[in-house]
Coordinates of C-alpha atoms in Angstrom, one line a residue:
M1 CA 58.4 6.7 28.6
T2 CA 54.6 8.2 28.8
Q3 CA 53.4 10.3 26.1
D4 CA 50.9 12.9 26.3
T5 CA 47.5 12.3 24.3
G6 CA 46.0 16.1 24.3
A7 CA 46.6 18.4 22.0
P8 CA 49.4 21.3 22.9
G9 CA 47.0 23.8 21.7
E10 CA 44.4 22.6 23.6
Q11 CA 46.3 22.5 26.8
S12 CA 48.0 26.2 26.5
S13 CA 44.5 27.6 25.7
S14 CA 42.7 26.3 28.6
I15 CA 45.3 27.5 31.0
G16 CA 45.7 30.8 29.5
S17 CA 41.8 31.4 30.0
S18 CA 42.0 30.7 33.5
N19 CA 44.7 32.5 34.9
P20 CA 44.7 36.3 33.7
S21 CA 47.7 37.7 32.6
P22 CA 49.6 40.4 35.8
A23 CA 49.2 43.0 32.9
E24 CA 45.2 42.3 33.1
T25 CA 44.6 42.7 36.4
D26 CA 46.2 45.6 37.5
S27 CA 44.8 47.6 34.4
A28 CA 41.6 46.9 35.6
G29 CA 42.1 48.0 39.5
L30 CA 44.0 51.4 38.4
E31 CA 42.1 54.0 37.1
E32 CA 44.6 56.5 34.1
I33 CA 45.4 60.2 35.8
V34 CA 45.1 62.0 32.6
V35 CA 47.8 65.1 33.3
T36 CA 48.3 68.1 31.1
A37 CA 51.8 69.2 32.9
Q38 CA 53.7 68.6 29.7
R39 CA 51.2 70.9 27.8
R40 CA 50.0 67.4 26.1
S41 CA 47.4 65.2 27.7
E42 CA 49.1 62.1 29.0
S43 CA 48.6 59.3 31.3
L44 CA 50.3 60.6 35.1
Q45 CA 52.2 57.3 34.8
S46 CA 54.3 57.9 32.4
V47 CA 55.4 62.2 33.0
P48 CA 58.8 62.6 33.7
L49 CA 58.2 65.2 36.7
A50 CA 57.1 65.6 40.3
V51 CA 53.5 66.2 40.0
T52 CA 50.2 65.9 42.1
S53 CA 46.9 66.1 40.3
L54 CA 43.9 66.7 42.2
S55 CA 40.4 65.7 40.7
S56 CA 37.4 68.3 41.4
E57 CA 36.1 65.1 43.6
R58 CA 39.6 64.9 45.6
L59 CA 38.8 68.7 46.4
A60 CA 35.3 68.3 47.3
Q61 CA 36.4 64.9 49.5
S62 CA 38.7 67.1 51.4
G63 CA 36.9 70.4 51.7
I64 CA 39.2 73.1 49.1
T65 CA 37.0 75.4 48.2
N66 CA 40.1 78.3 47.8
S67 CA 43.4 78.1 46.0
D68 CA 45.2 78.7 49.3
Q69 CA 43.8 75.6 50.4
I70 CA 45.9 73.5 47.9
A71 CA 48.9 73.4 50.5
L72 CA 46.7 71.0 52.9
V73 CA 47.1 68.2 50.7
T74 CA 49.9 68.7 48.3
P75 CA 53.3 67.5 49.0
G76 CA 56.3 69.9 49.6
L77 CA 54.0 73.1 48.6
T78 CA 53.1 76.0 51.5
V79 CA 51.6 79.5 51.0
S80 CA 52.7 82.3 52.8
T81 CA 50.2 85.1 53.5
G82 CA 52.0 87.5 54.5
G83 CA 51.3 91.2 53.2
G84 CA 47.6 89.7 52.8
F85 CA 48.2 87.8 49.6
P86 CA 49.2 84.8 49.2
Q87 CA 52.9 83.4 48.3
P88 CA 53.3 79.7 46.9
F89 CA 56.1 78.0 47.9
L90 CA 57.5 74.4 45.9
R91 CA 60.0 72.7 47.8
G92 CA 61.6 75.9 49.7
V93 CA 61.2 78.1 46.9
G94 CA 59.0 81.1 46.3
S95 CA 59.4 85.0 46.9
D96 CA 57.9 86.4 49.9
R97 CA 57.0 89.9 48.1
T98 CA 54.4 92.6 47.8
A99 CA 51.1 91.8 45.5
N100 CA 52.9 93.3 43.0
S101 CA 56.0 91.6 42.5
E102 CA 56.3 88.2 40.3
P103 CA 55.9 85.2 41.8
S104 CA 58.8 82.0 41.7
V105 CA 55.7 80.0 41.2
A106 CA 53.9 80.0 38.5
T107 CA 50.3 80.0 38.4
Y108 CA 48.0 79.0 35.4
I109 CA 44.3 79.3 34.8
D110 CA 43.5 77.2 31.6
G111 CA 46.7 78.1 30.3
V112 CA 46.9 81.9 31.1
Y113 CA 49.9 82.8 33.4
I114 CA 48.6 85.4 36.3
A115 CA 51.5 87.3 36.7
Y116 CA 50.7 88.7 40.5
S117 CA 50.1 86.9 43.8
A118 CA 46.8 88.9 44.1
G119 CA 45.6 87.2 41.2
T120 CA 46.1 84.1 42.2
T121 CA 43.6 83.7 45.1
Q122 CA 40.8 81.6 43.3
Q123 CA 37.9 80.1 44.3
L124 CA 37.7 76.5 43.6
F125 CA 33.9 75.9 41.9
D126 CA 33.3 74.5 38.1
V127 CA 37.5 73.0 38.2
E128 CA 38.1 69.9 36.2
R129 CA 41.4 69.4 38.6
V130 CA 44.9 71.3 39.7
E131 CA 48.4 70.5 38.9
V132 CA 51.2 70.9 40.6
L133 CA 54.3 70.9 39.6
R134 CA 57.3 70.9 41.7
G135 CA 61.0 71.6 40.8
P136 CA 61.9 74.2 38.2
Q137 CA 59.6 74.4 35.2
G138 CA 61.0 77.1 33.3
T139 CA 61.3 75.5 30.0
L140 CA 57.8 75.0 29.6
Y141 CA 55.8 77.4 31.8
G142 CA 58.3 80.7 31.7
R143 CA 60.9 82.1 33.6
N144 CA 58.7 82.6 37.0
A145 CA 58.9 78.9 37.6
T146 CA 61.9 78.4 39.2
G147 CA 60.0 76.5 42.5
G148 CA 57.5 75.2 39.9
A149 CA 53.7 75.6 38.9
I150 CA 50.5 75.4 39.8
N151 CA 47.7 74.7 36.7
I152 CA 44.3 75.2 37.4
V153 CA 42.2 73.6 34.6
T154 CA 38.5 74.2 34.8
K155 CA 35.8 72.1 33.5
R156 CA 34.6 72.4 30.2
P157 CA 30.6 73.1 28.8
S158 CA 28.8 70.5 27.9
D159 CA 25.8 70.2 26.4
E160 CA 23.8 68.7 29.7
L161 CA 21.8 71.1 32.0
S162 CA 23.6 70.6 35.7
A163 CA 24.1 72.3 39.0
T164 CA 25.8 72.5 42.2
L165 CA 24.7 73.9 45.2
S166 CA 26.9 74.5 48.4
G167 CA 26.9 76.5 51.7
W168 CA 27.4 76.4 55.1
L169 CA 25.5 77.2 58.4
C170 CA 26.9 78.4 61.5
C171 CA 24.7 79.7 64.5
K172 CA 26.6 82.1 67.0
N173 CA 27.4 80.8 70.5
R174 CA 25.1 77.3 69.7
E175 CA 26.3 74.2 68.9
A176 CA 24.6 73.0 66.2

């Protein structure tokens, strides 16, 4: 029979310090995404809804400058421009009517409901994030969220002075 002369506490602490736990390695590699899909700030991983969250960095990388272009990077979202005004459809649910009709996909800007589709076309500058909630959202977002909701959250003022300049240049009949 062999006997271990080392102290058990020393052995377990040396093993524990050399091998990090899987929870430690996973949390270091993933960035937490905070959304307000349920009217309170919480992690995107813990929200029991089908949510797509687009940060301002992701919008800039994708070249998205208008709220109509969100459909380019959001699964299940299409935007119909019939009648000259955008009508969002989430998972095929929407209303393709006139500018004065109330849509089946609710659009909110900083928590304020935009009632008519004519007001939903927004330039996406100074935006913190865009949240697209697929499926019925009537419990939290009201009667006009049958297909889902689009929540645009703008950046809050800060004490630091900052500016952003963007533009584009085109030459007629010439390659630049």
